[in-house]
Short mmCIF file of C-alpha atoms and ligand atoms in Angstrom, two decimals:
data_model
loop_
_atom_site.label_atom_id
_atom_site.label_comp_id
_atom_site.label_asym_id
_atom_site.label_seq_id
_atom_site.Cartn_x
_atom_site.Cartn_y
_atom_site.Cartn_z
CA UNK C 19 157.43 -108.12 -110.24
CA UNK C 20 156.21 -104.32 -109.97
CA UNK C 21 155.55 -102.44 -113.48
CA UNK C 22 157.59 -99.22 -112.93
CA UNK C 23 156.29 -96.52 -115.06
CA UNK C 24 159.54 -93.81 -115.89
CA UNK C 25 158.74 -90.52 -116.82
CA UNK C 26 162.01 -88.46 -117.16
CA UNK C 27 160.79 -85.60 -118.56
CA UNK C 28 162.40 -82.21 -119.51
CA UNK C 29 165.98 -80.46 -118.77
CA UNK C 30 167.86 -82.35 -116.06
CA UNK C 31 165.18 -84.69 -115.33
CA UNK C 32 166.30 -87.47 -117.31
CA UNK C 33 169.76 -87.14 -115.15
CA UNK C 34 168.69 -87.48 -112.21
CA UNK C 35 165.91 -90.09 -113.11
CA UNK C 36 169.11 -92.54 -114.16
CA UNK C 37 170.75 -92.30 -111.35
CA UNK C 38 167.51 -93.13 -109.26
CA UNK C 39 166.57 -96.00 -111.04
CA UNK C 40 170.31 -97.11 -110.67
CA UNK C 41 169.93 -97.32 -107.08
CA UNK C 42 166.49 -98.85 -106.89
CA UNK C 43 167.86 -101.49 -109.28
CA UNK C 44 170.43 -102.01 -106.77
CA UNK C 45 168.17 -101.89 -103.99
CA UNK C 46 165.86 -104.47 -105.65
CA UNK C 47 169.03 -107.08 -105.72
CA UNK C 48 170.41 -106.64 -102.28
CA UNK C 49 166.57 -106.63 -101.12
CA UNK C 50 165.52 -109.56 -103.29
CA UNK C 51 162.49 -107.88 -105.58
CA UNK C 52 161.60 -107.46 -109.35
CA UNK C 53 160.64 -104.70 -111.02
CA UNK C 54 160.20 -103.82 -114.83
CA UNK C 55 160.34 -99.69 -115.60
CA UNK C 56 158.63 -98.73 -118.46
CA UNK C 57 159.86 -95.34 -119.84
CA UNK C 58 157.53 -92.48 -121.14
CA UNK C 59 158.70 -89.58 -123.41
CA UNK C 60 156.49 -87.21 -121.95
CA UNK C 61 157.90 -83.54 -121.75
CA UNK C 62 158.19 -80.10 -123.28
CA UNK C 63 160.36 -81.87 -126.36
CA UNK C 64 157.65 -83.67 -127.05
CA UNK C 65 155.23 -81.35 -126.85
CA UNK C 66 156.98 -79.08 -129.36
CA UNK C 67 157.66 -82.14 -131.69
CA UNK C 68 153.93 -82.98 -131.91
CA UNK C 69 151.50 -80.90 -129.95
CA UNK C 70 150.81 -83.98 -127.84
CA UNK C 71 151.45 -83.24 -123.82
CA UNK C 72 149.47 -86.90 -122.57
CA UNK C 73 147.06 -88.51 -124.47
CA UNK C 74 144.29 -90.12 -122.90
CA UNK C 75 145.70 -93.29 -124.19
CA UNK C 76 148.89 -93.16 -121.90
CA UNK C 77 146.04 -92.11 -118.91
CA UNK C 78 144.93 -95.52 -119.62
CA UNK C 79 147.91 -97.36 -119.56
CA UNK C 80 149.70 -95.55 -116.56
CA UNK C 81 146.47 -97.02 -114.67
CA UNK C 82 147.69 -100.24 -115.10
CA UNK C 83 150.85 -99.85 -113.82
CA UNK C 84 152.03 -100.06 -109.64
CA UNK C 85 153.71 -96.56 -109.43
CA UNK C 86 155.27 -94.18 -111.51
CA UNK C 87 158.95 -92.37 -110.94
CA UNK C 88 158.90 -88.64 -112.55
CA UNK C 89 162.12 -86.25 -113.27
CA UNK C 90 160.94 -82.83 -113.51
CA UNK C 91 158.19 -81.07 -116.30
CA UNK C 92 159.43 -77.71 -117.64
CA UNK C 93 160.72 -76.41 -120.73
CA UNK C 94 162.37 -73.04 -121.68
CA UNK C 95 160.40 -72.93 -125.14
CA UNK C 96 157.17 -73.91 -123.77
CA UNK C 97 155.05 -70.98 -121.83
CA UNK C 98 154.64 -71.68 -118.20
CA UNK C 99 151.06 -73.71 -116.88
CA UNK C 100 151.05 -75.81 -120.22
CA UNK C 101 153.49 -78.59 -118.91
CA UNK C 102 152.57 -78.03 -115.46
CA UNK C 103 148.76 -78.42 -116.48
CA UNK C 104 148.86 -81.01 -118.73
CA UNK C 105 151.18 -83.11 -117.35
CA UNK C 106 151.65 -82.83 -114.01
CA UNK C 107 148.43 -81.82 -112.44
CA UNK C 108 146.53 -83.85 -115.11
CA UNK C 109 148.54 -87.04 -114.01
CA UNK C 110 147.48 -85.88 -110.23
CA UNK C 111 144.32 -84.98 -110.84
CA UNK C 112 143.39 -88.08 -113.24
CA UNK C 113 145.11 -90.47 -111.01
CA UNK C 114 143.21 -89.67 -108.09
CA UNK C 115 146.52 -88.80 -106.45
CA UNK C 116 144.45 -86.91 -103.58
CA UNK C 117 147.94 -87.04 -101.25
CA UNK C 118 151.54 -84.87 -101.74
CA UNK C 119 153.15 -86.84 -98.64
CA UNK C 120 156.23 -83.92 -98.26
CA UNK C 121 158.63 -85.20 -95.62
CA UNK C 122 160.99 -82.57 -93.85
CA UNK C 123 163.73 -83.90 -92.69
CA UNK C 124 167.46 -82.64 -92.02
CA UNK C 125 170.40 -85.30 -92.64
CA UNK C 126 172.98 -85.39 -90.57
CA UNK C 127 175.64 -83.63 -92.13
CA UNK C 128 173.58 -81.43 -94.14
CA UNK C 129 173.53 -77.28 -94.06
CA UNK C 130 170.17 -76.06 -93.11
CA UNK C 131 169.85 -72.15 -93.02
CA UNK C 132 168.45 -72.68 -89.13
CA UNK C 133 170.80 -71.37 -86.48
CA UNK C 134 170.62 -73.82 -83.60
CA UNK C 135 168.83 -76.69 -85.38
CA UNK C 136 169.83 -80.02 -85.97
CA UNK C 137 168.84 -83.28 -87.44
CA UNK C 138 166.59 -83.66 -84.09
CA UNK C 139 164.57 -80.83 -84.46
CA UNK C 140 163.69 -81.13 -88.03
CA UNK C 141 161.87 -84.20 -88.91
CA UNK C 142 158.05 -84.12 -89.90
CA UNK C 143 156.03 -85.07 -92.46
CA UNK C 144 153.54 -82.56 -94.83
CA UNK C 145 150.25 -83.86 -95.73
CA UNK C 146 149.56 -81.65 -98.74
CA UNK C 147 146.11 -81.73 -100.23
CA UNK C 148 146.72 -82.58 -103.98
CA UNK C 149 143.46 -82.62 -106.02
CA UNK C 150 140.72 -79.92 -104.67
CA UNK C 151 141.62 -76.27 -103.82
CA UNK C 152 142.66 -73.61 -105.76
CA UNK C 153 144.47 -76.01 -108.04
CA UNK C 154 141.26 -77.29 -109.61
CA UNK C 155 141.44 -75.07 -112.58
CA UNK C 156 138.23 -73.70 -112.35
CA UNK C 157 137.30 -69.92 -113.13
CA UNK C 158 137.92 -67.23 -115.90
CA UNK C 159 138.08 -63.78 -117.18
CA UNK C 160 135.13 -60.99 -118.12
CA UNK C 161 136.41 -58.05 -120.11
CA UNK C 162 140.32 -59.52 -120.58
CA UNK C 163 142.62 -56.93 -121.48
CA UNK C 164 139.98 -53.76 -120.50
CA UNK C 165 140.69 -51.71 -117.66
CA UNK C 166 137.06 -53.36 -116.29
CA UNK C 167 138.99 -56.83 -116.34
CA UNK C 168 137.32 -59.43 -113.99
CA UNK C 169 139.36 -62.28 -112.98
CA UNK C 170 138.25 -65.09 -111.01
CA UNK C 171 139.58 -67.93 -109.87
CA UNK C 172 137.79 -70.42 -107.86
CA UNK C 173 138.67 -72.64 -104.68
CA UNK C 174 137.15 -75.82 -104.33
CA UNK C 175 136.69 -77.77 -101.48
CA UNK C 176 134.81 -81.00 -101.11
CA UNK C 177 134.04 -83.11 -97.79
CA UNK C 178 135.11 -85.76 -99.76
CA UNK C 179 138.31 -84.61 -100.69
CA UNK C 180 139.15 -83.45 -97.43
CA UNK C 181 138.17 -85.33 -95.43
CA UNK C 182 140.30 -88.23 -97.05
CA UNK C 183 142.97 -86.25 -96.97
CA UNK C 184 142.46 -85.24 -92.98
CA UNK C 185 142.08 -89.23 -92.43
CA UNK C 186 144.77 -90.40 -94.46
CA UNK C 187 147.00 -87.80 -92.39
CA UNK C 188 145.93 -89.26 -89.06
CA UNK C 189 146.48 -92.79 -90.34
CA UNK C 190 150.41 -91.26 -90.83
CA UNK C 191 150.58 -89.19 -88.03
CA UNK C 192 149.70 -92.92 -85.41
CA UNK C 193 151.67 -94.67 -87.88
CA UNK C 194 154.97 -92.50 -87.35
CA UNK C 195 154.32 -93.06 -83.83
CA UNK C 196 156.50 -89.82 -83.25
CA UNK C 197 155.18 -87.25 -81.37
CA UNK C 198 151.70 -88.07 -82.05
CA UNK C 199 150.31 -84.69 -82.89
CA UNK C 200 148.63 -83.92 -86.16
CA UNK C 201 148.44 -80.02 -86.60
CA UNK C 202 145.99 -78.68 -89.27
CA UNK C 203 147.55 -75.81 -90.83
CA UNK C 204 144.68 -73.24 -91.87
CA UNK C 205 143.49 -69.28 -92.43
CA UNK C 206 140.34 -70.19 -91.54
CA UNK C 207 140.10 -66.86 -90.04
CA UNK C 208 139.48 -65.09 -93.27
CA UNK C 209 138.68 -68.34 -95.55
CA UNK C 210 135.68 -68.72 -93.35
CA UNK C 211 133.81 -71.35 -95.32
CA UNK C 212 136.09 -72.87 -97.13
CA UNK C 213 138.50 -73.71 -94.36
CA UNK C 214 135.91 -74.02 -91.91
CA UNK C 215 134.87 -77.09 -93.40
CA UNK C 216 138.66 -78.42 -93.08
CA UNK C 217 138.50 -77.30 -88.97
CA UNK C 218 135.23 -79.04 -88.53
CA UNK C 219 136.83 -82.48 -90.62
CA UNK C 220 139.15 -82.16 -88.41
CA UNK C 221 137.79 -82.13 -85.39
CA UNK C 222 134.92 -84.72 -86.13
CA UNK C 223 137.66 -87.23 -87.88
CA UNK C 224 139.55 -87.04 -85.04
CA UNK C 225 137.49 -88.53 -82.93
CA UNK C 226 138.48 -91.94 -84.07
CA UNK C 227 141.93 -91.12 -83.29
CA UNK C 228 141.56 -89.98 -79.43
CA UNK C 229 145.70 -91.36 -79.42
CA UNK C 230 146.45 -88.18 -81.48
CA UNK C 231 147.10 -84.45 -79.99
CA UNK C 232 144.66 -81.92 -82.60
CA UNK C 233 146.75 -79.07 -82.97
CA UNK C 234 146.42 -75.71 -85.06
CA UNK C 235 148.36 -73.06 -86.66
CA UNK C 236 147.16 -70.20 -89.28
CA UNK C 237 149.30 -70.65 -92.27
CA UNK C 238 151.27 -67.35 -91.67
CA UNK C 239 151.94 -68.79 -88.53
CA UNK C 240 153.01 -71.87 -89.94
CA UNK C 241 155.53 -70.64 -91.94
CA UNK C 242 157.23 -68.29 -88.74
CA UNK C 243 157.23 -71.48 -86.44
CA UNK C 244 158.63 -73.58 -89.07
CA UNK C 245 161.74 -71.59 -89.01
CA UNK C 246 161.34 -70.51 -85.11
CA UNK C 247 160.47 -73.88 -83.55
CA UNK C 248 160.00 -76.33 -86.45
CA UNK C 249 160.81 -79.44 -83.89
CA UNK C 250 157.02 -78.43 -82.67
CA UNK C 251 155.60 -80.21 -85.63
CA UNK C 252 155.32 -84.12 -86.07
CA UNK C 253 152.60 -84.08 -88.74
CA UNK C 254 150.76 -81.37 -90.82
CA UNK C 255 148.10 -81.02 -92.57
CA UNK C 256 147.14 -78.43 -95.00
CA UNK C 257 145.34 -77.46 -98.12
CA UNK C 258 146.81 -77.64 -101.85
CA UNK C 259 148.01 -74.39 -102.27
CA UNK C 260 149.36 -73.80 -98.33
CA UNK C 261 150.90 -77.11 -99.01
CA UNK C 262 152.86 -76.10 -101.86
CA UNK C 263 153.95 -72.59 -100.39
CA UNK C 264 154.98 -73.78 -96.89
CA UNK C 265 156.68 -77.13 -98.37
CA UNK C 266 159.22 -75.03 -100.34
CA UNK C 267 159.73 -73.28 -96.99
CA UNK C 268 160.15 -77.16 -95.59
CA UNK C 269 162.64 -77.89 -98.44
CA UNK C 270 165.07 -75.32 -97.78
CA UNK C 271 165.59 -75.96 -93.79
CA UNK C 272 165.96 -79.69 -94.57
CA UNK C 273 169.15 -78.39 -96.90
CA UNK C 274 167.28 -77.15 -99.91
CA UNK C 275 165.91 -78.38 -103.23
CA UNK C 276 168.90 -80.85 -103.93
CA UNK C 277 167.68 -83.25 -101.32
CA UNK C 278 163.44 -82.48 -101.19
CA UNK C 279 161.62 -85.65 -102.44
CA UNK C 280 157.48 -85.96 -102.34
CA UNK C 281 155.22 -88.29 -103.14
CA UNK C 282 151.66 -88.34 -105.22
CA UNK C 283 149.97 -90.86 -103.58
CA UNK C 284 146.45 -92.35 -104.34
CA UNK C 285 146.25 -95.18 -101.02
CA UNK C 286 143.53 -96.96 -103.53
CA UNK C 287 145.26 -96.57 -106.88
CA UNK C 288 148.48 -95.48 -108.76
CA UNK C 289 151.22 -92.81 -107.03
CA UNK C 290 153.84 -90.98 -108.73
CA UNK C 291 156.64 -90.08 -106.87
CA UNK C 292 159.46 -86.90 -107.87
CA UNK C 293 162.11 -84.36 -106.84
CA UNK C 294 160.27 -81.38 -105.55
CA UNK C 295 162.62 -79.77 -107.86
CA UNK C 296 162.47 -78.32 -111.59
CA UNK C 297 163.77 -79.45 -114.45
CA UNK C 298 166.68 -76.63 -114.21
CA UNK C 299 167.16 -76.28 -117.89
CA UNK C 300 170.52 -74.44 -117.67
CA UNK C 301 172.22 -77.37 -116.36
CA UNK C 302 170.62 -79.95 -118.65
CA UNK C 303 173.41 -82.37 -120.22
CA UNK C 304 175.88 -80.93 -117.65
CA UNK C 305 176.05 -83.45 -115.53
CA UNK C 306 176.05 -81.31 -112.25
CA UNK C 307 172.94 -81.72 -110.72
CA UNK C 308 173.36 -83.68 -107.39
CA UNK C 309 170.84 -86.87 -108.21
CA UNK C 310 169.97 -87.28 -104.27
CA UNK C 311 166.31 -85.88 -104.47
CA UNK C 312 165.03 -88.15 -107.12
CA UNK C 313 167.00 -90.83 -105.46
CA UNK C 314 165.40 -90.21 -101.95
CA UNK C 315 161.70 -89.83 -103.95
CA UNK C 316 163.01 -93.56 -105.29
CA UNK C 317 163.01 -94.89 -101.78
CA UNK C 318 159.49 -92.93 -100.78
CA UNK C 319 158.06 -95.15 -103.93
CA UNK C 320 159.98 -98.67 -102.09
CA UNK C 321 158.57 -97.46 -98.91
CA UNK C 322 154.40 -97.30 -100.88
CA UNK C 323 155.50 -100.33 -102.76
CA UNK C 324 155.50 -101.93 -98.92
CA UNK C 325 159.67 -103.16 -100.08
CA UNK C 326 160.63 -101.88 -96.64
CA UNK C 327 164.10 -103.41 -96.73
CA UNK C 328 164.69 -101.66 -100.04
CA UNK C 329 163.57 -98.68 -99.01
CA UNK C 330 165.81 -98.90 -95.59
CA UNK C 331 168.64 -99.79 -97.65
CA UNK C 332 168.20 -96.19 -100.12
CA UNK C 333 167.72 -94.15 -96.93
CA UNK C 334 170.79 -95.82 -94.61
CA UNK C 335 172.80 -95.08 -97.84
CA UNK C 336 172.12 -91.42 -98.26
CA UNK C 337 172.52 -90.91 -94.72
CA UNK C 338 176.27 -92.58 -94.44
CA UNK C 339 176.80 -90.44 -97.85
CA UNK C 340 175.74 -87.31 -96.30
CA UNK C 341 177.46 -87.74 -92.79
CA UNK C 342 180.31 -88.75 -94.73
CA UNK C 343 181.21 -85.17 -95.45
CA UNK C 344 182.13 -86.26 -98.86
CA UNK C 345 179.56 -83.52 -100.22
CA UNK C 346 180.06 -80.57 -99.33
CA UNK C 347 177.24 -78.96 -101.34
CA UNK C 348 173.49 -79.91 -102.07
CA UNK C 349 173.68 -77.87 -105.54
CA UNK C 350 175.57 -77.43 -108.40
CA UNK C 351 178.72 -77.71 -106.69
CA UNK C 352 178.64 -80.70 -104.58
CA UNK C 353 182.31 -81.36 -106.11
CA UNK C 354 180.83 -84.23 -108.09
CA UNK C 355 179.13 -85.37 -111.27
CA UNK C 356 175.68 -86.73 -111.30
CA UNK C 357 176.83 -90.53 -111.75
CA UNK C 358 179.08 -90.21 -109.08
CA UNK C 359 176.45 -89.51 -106.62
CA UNK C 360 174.48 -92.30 -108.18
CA UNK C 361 177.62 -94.26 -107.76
CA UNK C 362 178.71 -93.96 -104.48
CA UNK C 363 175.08 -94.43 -103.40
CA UNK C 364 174.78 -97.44 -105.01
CA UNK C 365 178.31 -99.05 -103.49
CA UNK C 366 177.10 -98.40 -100.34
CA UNK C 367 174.01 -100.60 -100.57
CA UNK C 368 175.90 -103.12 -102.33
CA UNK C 369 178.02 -103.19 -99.40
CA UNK C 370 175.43 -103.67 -96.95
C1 IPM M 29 155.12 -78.60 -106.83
C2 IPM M 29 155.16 -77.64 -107.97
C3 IPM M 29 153.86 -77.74 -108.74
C4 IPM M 29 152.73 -77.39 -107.79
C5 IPM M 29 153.78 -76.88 -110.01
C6 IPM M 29 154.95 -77.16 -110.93
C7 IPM M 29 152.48 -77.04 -110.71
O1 IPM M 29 155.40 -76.34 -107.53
O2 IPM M 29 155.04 -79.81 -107.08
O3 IPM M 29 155.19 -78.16 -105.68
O4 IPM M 29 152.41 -76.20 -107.62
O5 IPM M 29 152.17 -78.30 -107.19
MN1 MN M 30 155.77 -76.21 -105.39
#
């Protein structure tokens, strides 16, 4: 019996979040596994109600729990970097969530804005960084508001932190048995301290892992080969803040933001997994989003969760959906409602 934690969150998020645990409570009876989901009401609403974004009493309690399934942070009324702060990079950062695991990979039967690419060419895997970099919050201002204004802002990098990171991704990269190529993604050309340390991580942990190819690519670079060649990468590698700008890049050739799924994994402790997505607040209560990102994020938590049937089950459903033809659109106007998507992805594992 796994303890689900639920955390729809703001605008569409509690949508979507429905429809996922719909079809993981589906998967879980076809695949013969229990699980309990616990919901939290943590969110800009809440916030605005009481002042309370996520006490360190719910830190505790999430702790105790196997994984936990998010909807989206983000609320119209609530300026931006308070939600995202509080709640979602204090839930990383707290949870030791030292992985965003960021797969890339085109459907059949899904649009990507790549001429000439198919479902064959685009298929790897981003290892993003997810608790060190420039995301650690760390810095300040001198003389705010003069024209002598100082801002700095401070990147961290530990040989701790990445160098769990760097192993974790060539644990993946063996265990995907693809390609076999791990390729750091860098600009340690300019950054040339902190991302020297990643280069020489790399190279040193890579020695216990003489089965995998060492590639490289500067981050500018990345993001031109991603969109020239992207069926050159099997596995990447990259800091926090690289990871999140060249993942959005991922999410659109794989067909967009309507299909993008990550996960926040700790290998020792408790993940989250969620959309890559917002929390779209125009659409909230509409009933239009297309549910298939949180759904596909519900199968990366059944994959952690080791329920490897389940998790086959969510994934050979979305891809008979999608190569259906039945949707012809990842966004708005996919030609169905929200349930409907949850629906039809749910009869198709019960008729597995
Ligand atoms: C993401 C998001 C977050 C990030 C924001 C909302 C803090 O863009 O998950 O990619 O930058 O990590
Ligand atoms: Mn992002």
């Amino acid at each position: 019996m796994y303890n689900i934690a639920v955390i729809p969150g703001d605008g569409i998020g509690p949508e979507v979040i429905k429809e996922g645990l719909k079809v993981v409570q589906a998967a879980s009876e076809k695949a013969g596994f229990k699980f309990k989901a616990r919901h939290f009401d943590f969110g800009g609403d809440r916030y605005i109600k009481t002042g309370e974004i996520l006490p360190d009493s719910a830190i505790k309690e999430l702790k105790d729990m196997d994984c936990i399934y998010l909807g989206a942070v983000g609320h119209p009324d609530v300026a931006p970097g308070i939600l995202e702060k509080g709640l979602l990079l204090r839930l990383r950062f707290e949870l030791d969530q030292y992985i965003n695991l960021r797969p890339i990979k085109l459907y059949p039967g899904v649009w990507t804005p790549l001429k000439d690419k198919g479902p064959k060419d685009i298929d790897f895997v981003v290892v993003r960084e997810n608790t060190e970099g420039l995301y650690v919050g760390i810095g300040g201002f001198l003389k705010k508001g003069t024209p002598d204004e100082v801002a700095i802002q401070e990147m961290i990098n530990t040989r701790k932190g990445v160098e769990r990171c760097i192993r974790y991704a060539y644990e993946l990269t063996r265990k995907r048995n693809k390609e076999k190529k791990l390729t750091l993604c860098d600009k340690a050309n300019v950054l040339t301290y902190a991302h020297n340390l990643w280069q020489r991580a790399f190279k040193e942990v890579g020695e216990e892992y003489p089965d995998i190819k060492q590639d490289h690519a500067y981050v500018d670079a990345t993001c031109m080969w991603m969109i020239k060649n992207p069926e050159w990468f099997d596995c990447i590698v990259v800091c926090n803040m690289f990871g999140d700008i060249i993942t959005d890049l991922g999410a659109i050739i794989q067909g967009g933001m309507g299909i993008a799924a990550s996960g926040n994994i700790n290998p020792e402790g408790v993940s989250m997994f969620e959309p890559i997505h917002g929390s779209a607040p125009k659409y909230a209560g509409k009933g239009v989003i297309n549910p298939l990102a949180t759904i596909s994020a519900g199968q990366m938590m059944l994959e952690h969760l080791k329920e490897y049937e389940g998790s086959r089950m969510i994934e050979q459903a979305i891809i008979s959906l999608l190569s259906s033809g039945k949707i012809k659109d990842l966004s708005t106007k996919s030609g169905y409602k929200t349930h409907e998507i949850g629906d039809m992805v749910v009869d198709l594992i019960n008729n597995m």
